[in-house]
Coordinates of C-alpha atoms in Angstrom, one line a residue:
X536 CA -142.7 3.4 124.8
X537 CA -142.4 6.8 126.2
X538 CA -144.7 8.2 128.8
X539 CA -146.7 10.9 127.0
X540 CA -146.0 13.3 129.8
X541 CA -142.4 13.3 128.8
X542 CA -143.3 14.5 125.3
X543 CA -146.4 16.6 125.8
X544 CA -146.2 17.7 129.4
X545 CA -149.5 16.2 130.2
X546 CA -150.4 13.2 132.3
X547 CA -151.1 9.9 130.8
X548 CA -154.7 9.2 130.1
X549 CA -156.1 6.1 132.0
X550 CA -157.5 4.1 129.1
X551 CA -159.8 1.2 129.7
X552 CA -157.6 -1.4 128.1
X553 CA -159.7 -4.4 129.3
X554 CA -162.8 -3.0 127.6
X555 CA -160.8 -2.2 124.4
X556 CA -159.6 -5.8 124.2
X557 CA -162.8 -7.6 125.5
X558 CA -164.1 -8.7 122.1
X559 CA -160.8 -9.4 120.3
X560 CA -160.8 -12.7 118.6
X561 CA -157.5 -14.7 119.2
X562 CA -156.9 -15.3 115.5
X563 CA -154.9 -13.4 112.9
X564 CA -157.0 -10.7 111.2
X565 CA -155.5 -11.6 107.8
X566 CA -156.5 -15.3 107.9
X567 CA -159.9 -14.5 109.3
X568 CA -160.8 -12.1 106.5
X569 CA -159.3 -13.8 103.4
X570 CA -161.0 -16.5 101.3
X571 CA -158.8 -19.5 102.0
X572 CA -158.7 -22.1 99.2
X573 CA -159.8 -25.6 100.0
X574 CA -157.1 -27.8 101.6
X575 CA -154.9 -29.8 99.4
X576 CA -154.6 -33.5 100.3
X577 CA -151.4 -35.0 101.7
X578 CA -149.3 -37.1 99.4
X579 CA -150.5 -40.8 99.0
X580 CA -147.9 -43.4 99.1
X581 CA -144.5 -42.7 97.5
X582 CA -143.9 -40.0 95.0
X583 CA -141.0 -39.0 92.8
X584 CA -140.2 -35.5 91.5
X585 CA -137.3 -33.3 90.3
X586 CA -137.6 -30.7 93.1
X587 CA -139.2 -31.1 96.5
X588 CA -139.9 -27.9 98.5
X589 CA -140.5 -28.4 102.3
X590 CA -142.7 -25.6 103.6
X591 CA -145.7 -23.8 102.2
X592 CA -145.1 -20.3 103.4
X593 CA -143.6 -17.4 101.3
X594 CA -140.1 -19.0 101.1
X595 CA -141.4 -22.3 99.8
X596 CA -144.0 -20.9 97.4
X597 CA -141.5 -18.4 95.9
X598 CA -139.0 -21.3 95.4
X599 CA -141.5 -23.5 93.7
X600 CA -142.8 -20.6 91.4
X601 CA -139.4 -19.4 90.5
X602 CA -138.2 -22.9 89.8
X603 CA -141.0 -23.4 87.3
X604 CA -140.2 -20.1 85.6
X605 CA -136.6 -21.1 85.3
X606 CA -137.4 -24.5 83.9
X607 CA -141.0 -25.3 83.1
X608 CA -140.2 -28.9 82.5
X609 CA -139.3 -29.5 86.2
X610 CA -141.8 -31.6 88.3
X611 CA -142.1 -29.5 91.5
X612 CA -143.8 -30.6 94.7
X613 CA -144.4 -28.5 97.8
X614 CA -144.9 -30.3 101.2
X615 CA -146.6 -28.1 103.9
X616 CA -147.0 -29.5 107.5
X617 CA -150.2 -27.6 108.1
X618 CA -152.1 -25.2 105.7
X619 CA -150.4 -22.9 103.2
X620 CA -149.7 -19.5 104.6
X621 CA -151.0 -20.5 108.1
X622 CA -147.7 -19.6 110.0
X623 CA -145.6 -16.5 109.7
X624 CA -146.8 -15.8 106.1
X625 CA -150.3 -15.2 107.3
X626 CA -149.6 -13.5 110.6
X627 CA -147.2 -10.8 109.9
X628 CA -147.7 -7.0 109.5
X629 CA -147.6 -7.0 105.7
X630 CA -144.5 -4.8 105.4
X631 CA -142.8 -5.9 102.1
X632 CA -139.3 -4.3 102.2
X633 CA -136.6 -3.9 99.7
X634 CA -133.9 -4.4 102.5
X635 CA -132.2 -7.8 102.5
X636 CA -130.1 -7.0 105.6
X637 CA -132.5 -5.7 108.2
X638 CA -131.7 -2.1 107.5
X639 CA -128.8 -0.1 106.4
X640 CA -127.0 0.1 109.7
X641 CA -127.1 -3.7 110.2
X642 CA -126.0 -4.4 106.7
X643 CA -123.2 -1.7 106.6
X644 CA -121.8 -3.0 109.9
X645 CA -121.5 -6.6 108.5
X646 CA -120.9 -6.2 104.8
X647 CA -119.7 -2.6 104.2
X648 CA -118.1 -3.5 100.8
X649 CA -121.3 -5.0 99.5
X650 CA -124.0 -2.6 100.6
X651 CA -124.4 -0.9 97.3
X652 CA -124.8 -4.3 95.6
X653 CA -127.1 -5.6 98.4
X654 CA -129.3 -2.6 98.2
X655 CA -129.5 -2.8 94.4
X656 CA -130.4 -6.5 94.6
X657 CA -133.0 -5.8 97.3
X658 CA -134.7 -3.0 95.3
X659 CA -134.6 -5.3 92.1
X660 CA -136.2 -7.9 94.2
X661 CA -139.0 -5.7 95.5
X662 CA -139.8 -4.6 92.0
X663 CA -139.8 -8.2 90.8
X664 CA -142.4 -9.1 93.4
X665 CA -144.7 -6.4 92.1
X666 CA -144.1 -7.5 88.5
X667 CA -145.0 -11.1 89.5
X668 CA -148.2 -10.1 91.2
X669 CA -149.2 -8.3 88.0
X670 CA -148.3 -11.3 85.7
X671 CA -150.4 -13.8 87.7
X672 CA -153.2 -11.5 88.6
X673 CA -152.6 -11.7 92.4
X674 CA -154.6 -9.2 94.4
X675 CA -152.5 -8.9 97.5
X676 CA -153.6 -5.3 98.1
X677 CA -150.2 -4.0 96.9
X678 CA -149.9 -0.5 98.2
X679 CA -146.5 1.4 97.6
X680 CA -146.7 3.8 100.5
X681 CA -143.2 3.6 101.8
X682 CA -142.3 3.4 105.6
X683 CA -141.8 6.1 108.1
X684 CA -139.6 5.6 111.3
X685 CA -140.5 7.9 114.1
X686 CA -138.5 9.1 117.1
X687 CA -140.6 9.2 120.3
X688 CA -137.7 10.2 122.6
X689 CA -135.0 12.9 122.1
X690 CA -132.2 10.3 122.0
X691 CA -133.7 8.7 118.9
X692 CA -133.6 11.8 116.8
X693 CA -129.9 11.6 116.0
X694 CA -130.4 7.9 115.1
X695 CA -132.8 9.0 112.3
X696 CA -130.3 11.6 111.2
X697 CA -127.5 9.0 110.9
X698 CA -129.9 6.6 109.1
X699 CA -130.7 9.4 106.6
X700 CA -127.0 10.1 106.0
X701 CA -126.3 6.4 105.2
X702 CA -129.3 6.3 102.8
X703 CA -128.1 9.5 101.0
X704 CA -124.6 7.9 100.6
X705 CA -126.2 4.9 98.9
X706 CA -128.2 7.1 96.6
X707 CA -131.6 7.0 98.2
X708 CA -133.5 10.1 99.2
X709 CA -135.7 9.6 102.3
X710 CA -137.4 12.6 103.9
X711 CA -136.2 13.7 107.3
X712 CA -139.1 15.4 109.1
X713 CA -139.0 17.6 112.3
X714 CA -141.8 17.4 115.0
X715 CA -144.3 19.7 113.2
X716 CA -143.8 18.0 109.8
X717 CA -144.0 14.4 111.2
X718 CA -147.2 15.2 113.1
X719 CA -148.7 16.7 110.0
X720 CA -148.1 13.3 108.4
X721 CA -149.6 11.3 111.4
X722 CA -151.0 13.1 114.4
X723 CA -149.4 11.7 117.5
X724 CA -148.3 13.8 120.5
X725 CA -145.3 11.4 121.0
X726 CA -143.6 12.1 117.6
X727 CA -140.4 14.2 117.7
X728 CA -139.1 13.4 114.2
X729 CA -139.6 11.0 111.4
X730 CA -137.7 9.5 108.5
X731 CA -139.9 8.6 105.6
X732 CA -138.6 6.4 102.8
X733 CA -141.3 6.6 100.2
X734 CA -140.1 3.8 98.0
X735 CA -138.4 1.1 100.2
X736 CA -141.5 -0.6 101.5
X737 CA -144.9 -1.7 100.1
X738 CA -147.9 -2.6 102.2
X739 CA -149.5 -6.0 101.3
X740 CA -152.3 -8.3 102.6
X741 CA -150.1 -11.2 103.9
X742 CA -152.6 -14.0 103.5
X743 CA -153.7 -12.9 100.1
X744 CA -150.1 -12.9 99.0
X745 CA -149.5 -16.4 100.2
X746 CA -152.8 -17.7 98.7
X747 CA -152.1 -15.9 95.5
X748 CA -148.6 -17.4 95.2
X749 CA -150.0 -20.9 95.8
X750 CA -152.6 -20.3 93.0
X751 CA -149.8 -19.2 90.7
X752 CA -147.8 -22.3 91.5
X753 CA -150.7 -24.6 90.7
X754 CA -151.2 -22.8 87.4
X755 CA -147.8 -23.8 86.4
X756 CA -148.2 -27.4 87.4
X757 CA -146.7 -27.4 90.9
X758 CA -148.2 -30.1 93.1
X759 CA -149.0 -28.7 96.6
X760 CA -149.7 -31.1 99.5
X761 CA -151.0 -29.7 102.9
X762 CA -151.0 -31.5 106.2
X763 CA -147.9 -33.3 105.0
X764 CA -145.3 -32.9 107.7
X765 CA -141.9 -34.1 106.7
X766 CA -140.0 -35.8 109.5
X767 CA -136.8 -37.0 107.9
X768 CA -134.5 -36.7 105.0
X769 CA -131.8 -39.1 103.9
X770 CA -129.7 -39.9 100.9
X771 CA -131.1 -42.6 98.6
X772 CA -128.6 -43.3 95.8
X773 CA -128.5 -40.1 93.8
X774 CA -131.7 -38.7 95.2
X775 CA -133.0 -37.5 98.5
X776 CA -135.9 -39.2 100.3
X777 CA -138.3 -37.2 102.4
X778 CA -140.3 -39.2 104.9
X779 CA -143.4 -38.5 106.8
X780 CA -146.6 -40.0 108.2
X781 CA -148.3 -39.9 104.7
X782 CA -145.6 -41.7 102.8
X783 CA -142.5 -40.3 101.2
X784 CA -141.3 -38.1 98.3
X785 CA -138.0 -38.9 96.5
X786 CA -136.5 -35.9 94.7
X787 CA -133.3 -35.1 92.7
X788 CA -133.1 -31.8 94.7
X789 CA -134.6 -30.5 97.9
X790 CA -135.2 -26.9 99.1
X791 CA -135.8 -26.4 102.9
X792 CA -138.0 -23.5 103.6
X793 CA -139.4 -24.3 107.0
X794 CA -138.7 -20.9 108.7
X795 CA -138.7 -21.0 112.6
X796 CA -139.9 -24.7 112.7
X797 CA -137.3 -27.3 113.8
X798 CA -135.1 -27.8 110.8
X799 CA -134.4 -31.2 109.2
X800 CA -130.7 -30.5 109.3
X801 CA -129.0 -30.7 112.7
X802 CA -126.4 -28.1 111.6
X803 CA -129.1 -25.4 111.3
X804 CA -130.5 -25.9 114.9
X805 CA -127.8 -23.7 116.6
X806 CA -128.3 -20.9 114.1
X807 CA -132.0 -20.3 114.7
X808 CA -134.3 -19.5 117.5
X809 CA -138.1 -19.1 117.3
X810 CA -139.2 -15.8 118.8
X811 CA -142.9 -14.9 119.3
X812 CA -144.2 -11.6 118.1
X813 CA -147.7 -10.3 118.8
X814 CA -150.2 -7.9 117.2
X815 CA -153.6 -6.3 117.5
X816 CA -156.0 -4.9 115.0
X817 CA -158.7 -2.3 115.6
X818 CA -162.2 -2.1 114.4
X819 CA -162.6 0.0 111.3
X820 CA -162.1 3.7 112.1
X821 CA -164.9 6.2 111.5
X822 CA -164.3 9.2 109.2
X823 CA -163.9 11.4 112.2
X824 CA -161.4 9.1 113.8
X825 CA -159.5 8.9 110.5
X826 CA -159.4 12.7 110.3
X827 CA -158.2 12.9 113.9
X828 CA -155.0 11.0 113.1
X829 CA -154.3 12.2 109.6
X830 CA -152.2 9.5 108.0
X831 CA -153.3 10.5 104.5
X832 CA -150.3 8.8 102.8
X833 CA -151.0 5.5 104.6
X834 CA -147.3 4.7 105.0
X835 CA -146.2 2.0 107.3
X836 CA -144.9 3.2 110.6
X837 CA -142.3 2.0 113.2
X838 CA -140.7 3.7 116.1
X839 CA -137.0 3.9 116.7
X840 CA -136.6 2.2 120.1
X841 CA -134.8 -1.0 120.7
X842 CA -138.1 -2.6 121.6
X843 CA -140.1 -1.1 118.7
X844 CA -143.7 -1.1 117.4
X845 CA -144.7 -1.5 113.9
X846 CA -148.1 -0.3 112.6
X847 CA -150.1 0.4 109.5
X848 CA -153.6 0.9 108.1
X849 CA -155.5 -1.9 106.4
X850 CA -157.5 -1.5 103.3
X851 CA -160.7 -1.0 105.4
X852 CA -159.1 1.6 107.7
X853 CA -158.2 -0.5 110.7
X854 CA -155.0 -0.1 112.4
X855 CA -152.7 -3.1 112.9
X856 CA -150.4 -2.5 115.8
X857 CA -147.7 -5.0 116.7
X858 CA -144.2 -5.6 117.9
X859 CA -142.5 -4.4 121.2
X860 CA -142.4 -7.8 122.9
X861 CA -140.2 -10.4 121.3
X862 CA -140.6 -13.5 123.6
X863 CA -138.3 -16.6 123.5
X864 CA -139.4 -19.8 125.3
X865 CA -136.9 -22.1 126.9
X866 CA -135.8 -25.0 124.7
X867 CA -136.9 -23.3 121.5
X868 CA -140.4 -23.7 122.7
X869 CA -143.2 -23.6 120.1
X870 CA -146.8 -24.4 121.1
X871 CA -150.2 -23.2 120.0
X872 CA -151.0 -21.7 123.4
X873 CA -148.0 -19.4 123.2
X874 CA -149.8 -17.5 120.5
X875 CA -152.1 -16.0 123.1
X876 CA -150.4 -13.7 125.6
X877 CA -152.8 -11.4 127.4
X878 CA -150.1 -9.5 129.3
X879 CA -148.5 -8.5 126.0
X880 CA -151.9 -7.6 124.4
X881 CA -152.6 -5.4 127.3
X882 CA -149.2 -3.7 127.0
X883 CA -149.6 -3.2 123.3
X884 CA -153.1 -1.6 123.9
X885 CA -151.7 0.8 126.3
X886 CA -149.0 1.8 124.0
X887 CA -151.5 2.2 121.2
X888 CA -153.6 4.8 123.2
X889 CA -150.5 6.5 124.4
X890 CA -149.5 7.0 120.8
X891 CA -153.1 8.0 119.7
X892 CA -155.0 9.4 122.7
X893 CA -157.5 10.9 120.3
X894 CA -158.7 7.3 119.6
X895 CA -159.9 6.6 123.1
X896 CA -162.8 4.3 122.9
X897 CA -161.7 2.3 119.8
X898 CA -161.8 -1.4 120.4
X899 CA -159.7 -4.3 119.1
X900 CA -161.2 -7.0 117.0
X901 CA -158.3 -9.4 116.7
X902 CA -155.3 -10.3 118.8
X903 CA -152.8 -12.9 117.9
X904 CA -149.1 -14.1 118.0
X905 CA -146.8 -15.9 115.7
X906 CA -143.2 -17.1 115.6
X907 CA -140.4 -15.5 113.8
X908 CA -137.2 -17.3 112.6
X909 CA -134.4 -15.3 114.2
X910 CA -130.6 -15.6 113.9
X911 CA -127.8 -13.6 115.4
X912 CA -127.2 -11.5 112.3
X913 CA -130.9 -10.5 111.9
X914 CA -131.1 -11.4 108.2
X915 CA -131.2 -14.7 106.3
X916 CA -128.5 -17.1 106.0
X917 CA -128.1 -19.9 103.3
X918 CA -126.3 -23.2 102.8
X919 CA -126.4 -26.6 101.2
X920 CA -126.1 -30.3 102.3
X921 CA -126.0 -33.7 100.7
X922 CA -123.4 -32.8 98.1
X923 CA -125.4 -29.6 97.2
X924 CA -128.6 -31.6 96.4
X925 CA -130.3 -29.8 99.3
X926 CA -130.3 -26.1 99.9
X927 CA -131.9 -23.9 102.7
X928 CA -132.6 -20.4 103.6
X929 CA -133.7 -19.2 107.1
X930 CA -133.3 -16.5 109.8
X931 CA -135.3 -13.7 108.1
X932 CA -136.1 -12.1 111.5
X933 CA -139.3 -10.4 110.4
X934 CA -138.2 -9.4 106.9
X935 CA -139.5 -12.5 105.2
X936 CA -142.5 -10.8 103.3
X937 CA -140.0 -9.4 100.8
X938 CA -136.6 -11.1 101.3
X939 CA -138.0 -14.7 100.9
X940 CA -138.2 -14.2 97.2
X941 CA -134.5 -13.3 97.1
X942 CA -133.8 -16.3 99.4
X943 CA -135.7 -18.6 97.0
X944 CA -133.5 -17.4 94.1
X945 CA -130.4 -18.0 96.3
X946 CA -131.6 -21.6 97.0
X947 CA -132.3 -22.3 93.3
X948 CA -128.8 -20.9 92.5
X949 CA -127.2 -23.2 95.0
X950 CA -129.1 -26.1 93.6
X951 CA -128.1 -25.1 90.0
X952 CA -131.6 -25.0 88.8
X953 CA -131.4 -23.5 85.3
X954 CA -127.6 -23.1 85.6
X955 CA -124.7 -24.8 84.2
X956 CA -122.6 -27.1 86.4
X957 CA -120.3 -25.0 88.6
X958 CA -121.8 -21.7 87.5
X959 CA -121.9 -19.0 90.1
X960 CA -124.3 -16.1 90.1
X961 CA -124.1 -12.5 91.4
X962 CA -126.1 -13.7 94.5
X963 CA -123.9 -16.8 95.3
X964 CA -120.7 -14.7 95.1
X965 CA -122.0 -12.4 98.0
X966 CA -120.2 -12.7 101.3
X967 CA -123.6 -12.4 102.9
X968 CA -124.6 -15.7 101.1
X969 CA -121.4 -17.5 101.7
X970 CA -121.1 -16.7 105.4
X971 CA -123.1 -17.9 108.5
X972 CA -124.3 -16.2 111.6
X973 CA -122.8 -16.9 115.0
X974 CA -124.5 -19.8 116.5
X975 CA -126.6 -19.5 119.7
X976 CA -125.3 -21.4 122.7
X977 CA -127.0 -24.5 123.9
X978 CA -129.5 -24.4 126.7
X979 CA -129.7 -23.4 129.5
X980 CA -127.2 -20.7 128.5
X981 CA -129.2 -19.8 125.4
X982 CA -132.3 -18.8 127.4
X983 CA -130.2 -16.9 129.9
X984 CA -128.4 -15.0 127.1
X985 CA -131.5 -14.1 125.3
X986 CA -133.4 -13.0 128.5
X987 CA -130.4 -11.0 129.6
X988 CA -130.2 -9.2 126.2
X989 CA -134.0 -8.4 126.3
X990 CA -133.8 -6.9 129.7
X991 CA -130.7 -4.9 128.8
X992 CA -132.4 -3.5 125.6
X993 CA -135.5 -2.5 127.7
X994 CA -133.0 -0.7 130.1
X995 CA -131.3 1.1 127.3
X996 CA -134.7 2.4 126.1
X997 CA -135.3 3.7 129.6
X998 CA -131.9 5.2 129.9
X999 CA -132.1 7.5 126.8
X1000 CA -130.5 4.8 124.5
X1001 CA -127.4 4.3 126.6
X1002 CA -126.2 0.8 126.1
X1003 CA -124.7 -1.0 129.1
X1004 CA -121.7 -3.4 129.1
X1005 CA -123.6 -6.4 127.9
X1006 CA -125.0 -4.7 124.9
X1007 CA -121.8 -3.0 124.0
X1008 CA -120.0 -6.4 124.1
X1009 CA -122.6 -7.8 121.8
X1010 CA -122.2 -4.9 119.4
X1011 CA -118.4 -5.4 119.4
X1012 CA -118.8 -9.0 118.2
X1013 CA -121.7 -8.3 115.8
X1014 CA -124.2 -10.1 117.9
X1015 CA -127.4 -9.1 119.7
X1016 CA -131.1 -9.7 119.8
X1017 CA -133.6 -7.7 117.7
X1018 CA -137.1 -7.1 118.9

């Protein structure tokens, strides 16, 4: 985050960050404010079904819903280790993006020959999400505002210009804004330029989306079991047997949709790392405070640094402010206490007031963390096991609000749900679907590589975007670490 003095010529204001955070509840704003359905019981004894879905977040719920739409006769069971939507699906920023590749630059660098197709499929996927919400009456606070990336340092302005050129080549028409124009959209003294794509991102309420998808699944006859952790999978004749503390489920086909959580397949473990992301939400802004920042079009926002922030308005005019820190814990560490990180909350609050000094005195009501499933190519990968009776999708790296629906379709294609034997689809022919990311090294090298990369990214931000030898080497081999 830039020092405001470097942008405005004035000294940074000494905000009372401790006071602003004093009453913040350590729970996700979305889960605290949404009416959560009553818990579903875990499975009793042994069950049999056609398709078992492991995971009750977006990825699993989309898979179950689309499977029933493809073939209503299927008996589908969803097994969720905790509560539906309680992990990443209830903790994210609610940016539902058309991109399947974590942006044009990442996708073009990896699959240049497929980018037109990948962009078209991503836009089709986003439209299909909106159609599904209408069909099932899901009120997820769908708000098609688009997203604006802002430059807060001079070196970031050319990045936005190159991004605009790539978008124009692919047929999209984002709006490139200079300093005066971008500040008329959202009034921050730190903004030097902006790139506003009015169509590529929709704002949603994450928890309401998850709960609505679960209700739609139940309406089609899907059985959802919560507090039903699956601990093992093995082949049992021509079926797969999923075992756990509450009995077992035997299925003809299985879809793994467990995100960052330890995968049941050993082959996936080197391809994923769990990274903690953190967010704050303010109290509702007063009319005067809203006027002070403008933001009349309510678009989602993100800055163009390597360590970037994402932020947005909620339906009741709070500001969600997240990102910047992406924290990996040794040994793929995942624990409940890691969701609370006071040092990161304080840094986020300082950055918030640097961006919006006119909001001095605003307090934060919620502060939380959650884990993201990250892979070395920053977008999802796919595969099968057990002679194509099991399919998986993982590694969304923060794009799961929208891209999980596409991933669900890929898994069902790979499992041949609704397809003839041996039939391929447009999705399964993609090089993106057929390839895998470069694996992460084992510990302790894994931790060292990730920490070195994080430090070098922060140094590049301080040095006007100049990337050192380490980051240039990662770029050369298509690797890296995205904050």
